[in-house]
XYZ file of C-alpha atoms in Angstrom:
475
model
C -8.184 26.126 2.986
C -4.032 26.229 3.014
C -2.075 24.300 5.297
C 0.871 25.576 7.257
C 4.367 25.364 5.540
C 5.884 23.852 8.305
C 3.887 20.979 8.901
C 3.300 20.998 5.424
C 5.027 16.907 4.684
C 3.589 15.740 8.097
C 0.160 16.418 7.539
C -0.299 14.970 3.863
C 0.794 12.128 4.864
C -1.364 11.774 7.354
C -4.278 13.001 4.418
C -3.013 10.159 2.243
C -2.475 7.750 4.269
C -6.391 8.948 5.084
C -6.542 9.401 1.063
C -5.543 5.808 0.833
C -7.584 3.522 3.175
C -10.790 4.546 1.171
C -9.743 3.057 -1.744
C -10.792 -0.657 -0.637
C -12.484 -0.493 2.028
C -16.015 -0.131 1.640
C -14.952 -4.309 0.262
C -12.632 -4.620 2.428
C -14.654 -3.892 5.441
C -17.312 -6.549 4.146
C -15.122 -9.394 3.432
C -13.729 -9.373 7.536
C -17.505 -9.285 7.731
C -18.325 -12.502 6.353
C -18.290 -15.243 9.005
C -20.782 -13.220 10.910
C -23.185 -12.469 7.309
C -22.337 -15.470 6.095
C -24.622 -16.745 9.289
C -27.691 -14.455 7.971
C -28.168 -14.184 4.008
C -29.227 -16.923 2.726
C -26.331 -17.862 -0.232
C -24.229 -18.671 2.731
C -21.197 -20.135 1.996
C -21.509 -19.425 -1.321
C -21.879 -15.399 -0.675
C -18.073 -14.635 -1.404
C -18.395 -15.913 -4.841
C -21.088 -13.806 -5.248
C -19.828 -11.034 -3.696
C -15.983 -10.967 -6.316
C -18.116 -11.687 -9.159
C -20.604 -8.606 -8.406
C -17.162 -6.505 -7.679
C -15.858 -7.423 -11.409
C -19.172 -6.725 -12.722
C -18.178 -2.659 -11.349
C -14.536 -3.223 -13.742
C -17.445 -1.046 -15.645
C -15.275 2.054 -13.722
C -11.569 1.164 -14.886
C -12.359 0.476 -18.071
C -14.255 3.647 -18.454
C -11.844 6.059 -17.465
C -8.582 3.914 -19.282
C -10.604 4.917 -22.335
C -10.987 7.468 -22.384
C -7.476 7.982 -21.008
C -6.605 6.485 -23.973
C -9.160 7.937 -26.888
C -10.159 10.865 -25.206
C -6.932 12.588 -22.998
C -7.760 15.056 -20.613
C -11.185 15.564 -21.541
C -11.846 13.617 -17.970
C -11.651 15.570 -15.299
C -10.091 14.106 -12.580
C -10.779 15.621 -9.551
C -14.017 15.224 -10.568
C -14.652 12.360 -10.493
C -12.607 11.347 -7.829
C -15.355 13.632 -6.031
C -18.422 11.312 -7.322
C -17.218 8.215 -6.652
C -15.975 8.647 -3.147
C -19.047 10.464 -2.834
C -20.925 7.518 -4.436
C -19.739 5.334 -1.700
C -20.893 7.292 0.533
C -24.225 6.956 -0.018
C -24.497 2.917 -0.588
C -22.088 2.380 2.955
C -25.350 4.522 4.379
C -28.073 3.358 2.856
C -26.118 -0.567 3.413
C -27.185 0.329 6.821
C -30.836 0.250 6.137
C -31.191 -2.571 3.792
C -28.393 -5.069 4.411
C -31.306 -7.688 5.286
C -33.181 -7.861 3.028
C -33.898 -10.007 0.336
C -35.916 -11.335 -2.100
C -37.683 -14.159 -4.253
C -36.636 -14.808 -6.971
C -37.505 -18.353 -9.390
C -38.409 -19.699 -6.469
C -35.341 -19.293 -4.263
C -34.201 -16.050 -1.521
C -31.475 -14.090 -2.367
C -29.958 -11.101 -0.989
C -30.582 -8.665 -3.926
C -30.494 -5.134 -2.273
C -26.750 -5.690 -0.399
C -25.865 -7.082 -3.933
C -26.691 -4.514 -5.760
C -24.917 -1.749 -2.787
C -22.144 -4.051 -2.525
C -22.134 -2.973 -6.920
C -21.631 0.408 -5.954
C -19.269 -0.085 -3.613
C -16.796 -2.219 -5.779
C -17.970 0.372 -7.628
C -15.797 2.882 -5.965
C -12.742 1.045 -4.688
C -11.894 -0.756 -8.753
C -12.570 2.548 -10.182
C -10.066 3.418 -7.458
C -6.917 1.793 -8.812
C -7.086 4.334 -11.903
C -8.265 7.436 -10.390
C -7.024 7.631 -6.690
C -3.634 6.239 -8.305
C -2.948 8.898 -10.821
C -4.070 11.643 -8.207
C -1.065 10.477 -6.075
C 1.220 11.620 -8.534
C 1.705 14.415 -7.808
C 2.778 14.372 -4.904
C 6.182 13.614 -4.375
C 7.463 9.541 -4.168
C 6.927 9.253 -1.116
C 3.553 9.601 -0.573
C 2.576 7.439 -2.789
C 4.107 4.874 -0.361
C 2.078 5.830 2.617
C -0.869 5.609 0.255
C -0.074 2.130 -0.059
C 0.634 1.841 3.536
C -3.667 4.101 3.890
C -4.996 0.984 1.154
C -3.502 -1.456 3.328
C -5.287 0.096 6.918
C -8.691 0.343 4.233
C -8.798 -3.659 5.584
C -7.044 -3.646 8.952
C -9.298 -1.594 10.278
C -11.721 -3.386 9.434
C -10.440 -6.438 10.990
C -10.088 -5.009 14.186
C -13.045 -3.300 14.438
C -14.375 -6.550 13.442
C -11.625 -8.362 15.830
C -13.362 -6.968 18.796
C -16.978 -7.124 17.223
C -16.374 -10.911 17.983
C -17.945 -12.166 14.966
C -18.909 -15.512 13.747
C -18.198 -16.870 17.010
C -20.353 -20.833 17.675
C -21.405 -22.960 20.850
C -22.820 -26.040 20.098
C -25.573 -27.306 22.061
C -27.608 -30.989 22.743
C -30.730 -30.365 22.502
C -33.903 -32.261 23.340
C -36.282 -32.119 20.407
C -39.360 -34.414 20.756
C -40.159 -37.254 18.849
C -43.274 -37.779 16.351
C -46.483 -39.600 17.519
C -46.817 -42.618 16.049
C -48.963 -46.243 16.683
C -46.831 -47.361 19.605
C -48.183 -45.383 22.595
C -44.594 -46.397 23.919
C -43.036 -44.009 21.881
C -45.378 -41.795 23.112
C -43.314 -37.819 24.626
C -40.617 -39.021 24.506
C -37.520 -36.432 22.304
C -34.228 -37.730 21.359
C -30.778 -35.697 21.204
C -29.004 -33.645 18.385
C -26.645 -30.830 18.422
C -27.367 -27.281 16.838
C -24.523 -24.547 15.994
C -26.165 -21.443 17.499
C -24.354 -18.543 17.234
C -23.170 -16.119 20.142
C -24.410 -12.879 19.552
C -21.777 -10.395 18.206
C -21.015 -7.385 20.586
C -22.658 -4.872 18.471
C -23.943 -5.533 15.616
C -23.558 -5.309 11.548
C -25.609 -2.230 11.549
C -23.004 -1.208 13.791
C -19.817 -1.685 11.215
C -21.544 -0.542 8.682
C -22.128 3.058 10.257
C -18.539 3.144 10.638
C -17.538 2.073 7.003
C -19.904 4.574 6.368
C -17.746 7.244 8.498
C -14.188 5.889 7.584
C -15.545 6.688 3.636
C -16.280 10.377 4.942
C -13.196 10.624 6.406
C -11.302 9.833 2.915
C -13.751 12.306 1.163
C -12.759 14.894 3.806
C -9.062 14.613 3.762
C -9.045 14.372 -0.816
C -10.684 18.253 -0.445
C -7.805 19.046 1.845
C -4.586 16.667 -0.861
C -6.147 18.882 -3.912
C -5.763 22.579 -2.141
C -1.844 21.579 -0.873
C -0.316 24.368 -2.330
C 1.879 22.206 -4.466
C 4.280 24.934 -6.722
C 4.820 27.499 -3.514
C 7.225 24.413 -1.786
C 10.032 24.233 -2.639
C 11.339 21.038 -1.119
C 7.853 19.830 -2.295
C 8.757 20.045 -5.917
C 12.363 19.009 -5.214
C 11.603 15.936 -3.834
C 8.804 14.658 -6.654
C 10.362 12.250 -9.206
C 10.816 12.265 -10.766
C 11.668 15.426 -12.472
C 8.671 17.193 -14.939
C 11.110 19.303 -17.094
C 13.384 15.564 -17.530
C 11.026 12.883 -19.504
C 11.763 9.324 -17.998
C 13.675 8.089 -21.356
C 16.382 10.564 -21.726
C 19.342 9.149 -21.736
C 23.138 9.722 -20.203
C 24.197 11.715 -23.790
C 20.358 13.529 -23.450
C 20.276 14.955 -20.436
C 24.218 17.060 -21.026
C 22.322 18.175 -23.788
C 19.887 19.206 -21.717
C 22.043 20.649 -19.401
C 23.525 22.387 -22.734
C 21.006 23.863 -23.552
C 19.146 26.205 -20.362
C 18.870 28.894 -21.100
C 20.391 31.650 -18.884
C 19.754 35.694 -17.605
C 22.617 37.545 -18.666
C 21.771 40.575 -17.037
C 22.519 37.988 -13.806
C 25.684 35.397 -15.098
C 28.691 36.461 -16.824
C 29.261 33.822 -19.370
C 32.447 32.802 -16.250
C 30.177 33.993 -13.409
C 30.372 31.184 -10.765
C 27.199 31.050 -9.785
C 26.464 30.073 -12.797
C 28.423 27.176 -12.811
C 27.711 26.206 -9.718
C 23.520 25.920 -10.757
C 24.970 24.227 -13.502
C 26.946 21.110 -11.273
C 24.210 20.758 -9.200
C 21.418 20.637 -12.029
C 24.239 18.117 -13.671
C 24.518 16.766 -9.832
C 20.629 16.663 -9.643
C 19.795 15.193 -13.788
C 22.806 12.878 -13.301
C 21.379 11.210 -9.857
C 17.649 11.117 -11.451
C 19.372 8.767 -14.409
C 21.253 6.898 -12.284
C 19.151 5.949 -9.212
C 15.730 6.221 -10.139
C 14.693 5.945 -13.641
C 15.421 2.019 -14.127
C 15.247 0.458 -17.583
C 13.399 -2.547 -17.886
C 13.341 -3.799 -21.720
C 9.867 -4.685 -23.761
C 10.791 -8.083 -22.214
C 11.204 -7.490 -18.294
C 8.067 -4.962 -18.945
C 5.880 -7.793 -19.470
C 7.025 -10.924 -17.276
C 6.001 -6.935 -15.138
C 2.320 -6.950 -16.245
C 1.711 -11.045 -15.826
C 2.942 -10.806 -12.052
C 0.834 -8.262 -11.777
C -1.982 -9.721 -13.480
C -1.608 -13.126 -11.622
C -0.755 -11.936 -8.475
C -4.496 -10.628 -8.412
C -5.985 -12.900 -9.957
C -5.493 -15.299 -7.008
C -5.943 -12.661 -4.853
C -8.807 -10.778 -5.895
C -10.317 -14.104 -7.549
C -9.148 -16.992 -7.393
C -8.628 -17.387 -3.597
C -11.349 -15.596 -2.509
C -14.566 -17.183 -3.670
C -13.321 -20.368 -1.442
C -12.246 -18.941 1.786
C -15.791 -19.940 2.953
C -14.927 -23.791 2.217
C -11.794 -23.650 3.574
C -11.379 -22.079 6.998
C -15.275 -23.336 8.480
C -14.357 -26.870 8.026
C -12.236 -25.745 10.279
C -14.743 -23.827 12.695
C -15.704 -19.562 12.334
C -13.371 -18.558 14.613
C -10.691 -20.281 12.549
C -12.220 -18.311 9.694
C -12.471 -14.976 11.528
C -9.070 -14.499 12.211
C -7.846 -16.015 8.718
C -9.562 -13.295 6.990
C -8.803 -10.437 9.688
C -5.166 -11.726 9.897
C -5.214 -11.623 6.361
C -6.073 -8.050 5.604
C -3.885 -7.379 8.823
C -1.275 -8.513 6.513
C -1.896 -6.211 3.730
C 0.089 -2.916 5.138
C 2.187 -4.995 6.845
C 3.626 -5.953 4.010
C 3.770 -1.858 2.784
C 5.972 -1.769 5.963
C 8.650 -3.190 5.293
C 7.952 -2.511 1.778
C 8.505 1.513 2.880
C 11.541 0.178 4.888
C 13.457 -2.978 3.049
C 12.024 -1.965 -1.175
C 13.139 -3.995 -3.353
C 12.831 -4.080 -7.247
C 14.838 -7.721 -7.911
C 12.340 -9.173 -10.752
C 14.120 -12.402 -9.134
C 13.172 -11.839 -5.495
C 9.564 -10.198 -6.720
C 9.017 -13.563 -9.318
C 9.963 -15.401 -5.742
C 7.338 -14.227 -3.320
C 5.127 -14.452 -6.012
C 6.229 -18.533 -6.020
C 5.390 -18.435 -2.377
C 3.066 -17.295 -2.225
C 1.563 -18.477 -4.861
C 2.557 -22.036 -2.660
C 0.546 -21.149 0.263
C -3.160 -19.680 -2.270
C -2.288 -23.717 -3.830
C -2.429 -25.289 0.336
C -5.312 -23.237 0.432
C -7.111 -23.969 -3.147
C -6.145 -27.586 -2.112
C -8.248 -27.233 1.604
C -11.548 -25.490 0.229
C -11.649 -29.418 -2.066
C -11.704 -31.450 0.314
C -14.034 -29.016 2.165
C -16.310 -29.488 4.373
C -13.720 -32.496 5.495
C -10.445 -31.502 4.698
C -6.698 -32.169 6.373
C -5.715 -32.248 10.154
C -10.613 -30.963 11.480
C -11.139 -30.897 14.547
C -7.868 -30.285 15.083
C -6.508 -27.072 17.245
C -2.915 -27.854 14.004
C -5.555 -28.052 11.364
C -7.112 -24.622 11.333
C -3.682 -22.688 13.097
C -2.425 -23.521 9.395
C -5.201 -22.972 7.571
C -4.741 -19.254 10.049
C -1.200 -19.795 9.369
C -1.327 -20.130 5.034
C -4.384 -16.934 4.294
C -1.736 -14.386 5.889
C 0.783 -15.484 4.377
C -0.565 -15.617 1.100
C -2.145 -12.681 1.045
C 1.634 -10.811 2.816
C 3.838 -11.949 0.399
C 1.571 -10.881 -2.662
C 0.883 -7.415 -0.797
C 4.464 -6.888 -1.024
C 5.023 -7.761 -4.805
C 1.628 -5.559 -5.654
C 3.692 -2.721 -3.676
C 6.769 -3.052 -5.126
C 5.699 -3.773 -8.911
C 3.014 -0.481 -8.378
C 5.897 1.850 -6.183
C 8.077 0.461 -10.586
C 5.687 2.009 -11.662
C 4.941 5.336 -10.108
C 8.274 5.457 -11.323
C 8.028 4.851 -15.318
C 5.559 7.019 -15.955
C 1.913 8.353 -15.303
C 0.300 6.460 -18.211
C 2.329 2.665 -17.017
C 0.734 3.512 -13.552
C -2.945 4.218 -15.159
C -2.466 0.504 -16.649
C -0.774 -1.217 -13.792
C -4.342 -0.652 -12.136
C -5.952 -1.906 -15.598
C -3.292 -4.575 -14.665
C -4.725 -5.165 -11.769
C -8.594 -5.347 -12.303
C -7.695 -7.599 -15.329
C -6.284 -9.816 -13.197
C -9.200 -9.814 -10.097
C -12.064 -10.019 -12.893
C -9.765 -13.686 -15.088
C -9.924 -15.048 -10.962
C -13.590 -13.954 -10.104
C -15.124 -14.940 -13.486
C -13.155 -18.183 -13.332
C -14.431 -19.024 -10.285
C -18.274 -18.534 -9.727
C -19.307 -20.523 -11.899
C -16.987 -23.702 -10.403
C -17.871 -22.669 -6.226
C -22.444 -21.402 -7.223
C -23.208 -23.189 -10.362
C -21.473 -26.228 -11.005
C -21.266 -26.822 -7.129
C -17.449 -28.429 -6.888
C -16.888 -27.365 -3.396
C -19.164 -28.761 -0.670
C -20.135 -27.442 2.462
C -21.145 -28.221 6.096
C -21.294 -27.969 9.867
C -18.264 -27.202 12.433
C -20.569 -29.042 15.132
C -22.080 -31.993 13.091
C -19.033 -33.636 10.913
C -19.841 -36.675 9.439
C -16.170 -36.654 8.257
C -13.761 -40.287 8.478
C -11.534 -38.626 10.291
């Protein structure tokens, strides 16, 4: 199927956005549903820690792709690989509809084996998208890369909106009476005691319907990708002229090399004479184009600066995909399920918000990106401190405490999302290889964070759960 010439740019923006939503929609969808899931599955508050490790185990996918690029360049068919991983995502999402609540007895304890296995395959899809979807987008002009990142942000925003409408995670504290155990004292026979119990209010629609929605979004991603692979790029001059970088000019080109490149351009003797004004005009345009490429598009980074950029992307992703998600339940649930729910949803919404800001106000300054990384780290430190104080964090039981934790999680996600987007744009303009290694750095940082937190949370139990209806906190 071929897209119409006049509507192509707008259509490609739409397709790139939908394609981007499929990159992390499955796992992001599970994250915004956690306020409901942790109350059903036996892992409870430890479930996010299990999930972060499952996601990192799925890094076998991007590791395989990265090694293929390194040791067997050109052997792996990128389009075929993307078709395969999206199809795996569709099947896993569909199976999740039927088996997410199934439990298995292991070592005398009940575990959500089916949920975790299917979550692994969904993670395999999403993690591998970092090193397959982004390089595929290199065939588009740079403006479509930003659209793709917006779509990637929407992979958390859209499920968040649906979860918000679902009304998940709401609780009600109910004073119930229970009969006393029979005693030898006949005076207490038939007596009862009153105690507070936590009752979870039913959602507006079930988890199964939400999972069907995630499956549908994966199907849309597959359809969008199918159309993108059929776009006739070369016949459309306006698209190819906007592509950055120019495929004929290497990224490391200096000004003298550009001049040499211009002077060595072949000419058609039948069309141009040495004094032909058309040739002069064409050469002038070429010089202007290559000069713009050299001065406006390619920002030359030293090895030290590239090392700083790679460090930032590893550090930022270790926080956003590893350290903090593992303890979000402990950080938010002491303030109530509503605080947890809004923190998860608004944090997801902050991601596309940061992408839009990056589109309107792009800034590649390493000073700015470093400063934003420090600010995001400060918000992350506050969130981690509240998790460490669980089940009695600061200002627990007050509206101010709940508002602060929601704001902190939202700004934590927003500031660091802007950093990730801008670094992605920087690597996109460096080279295809740089973009592949950018994806690998993303997964490396995520793995470091998750594997560090899992034993602390689920093995050594350094973080403690509580009950918002039966708090024993001294304040």
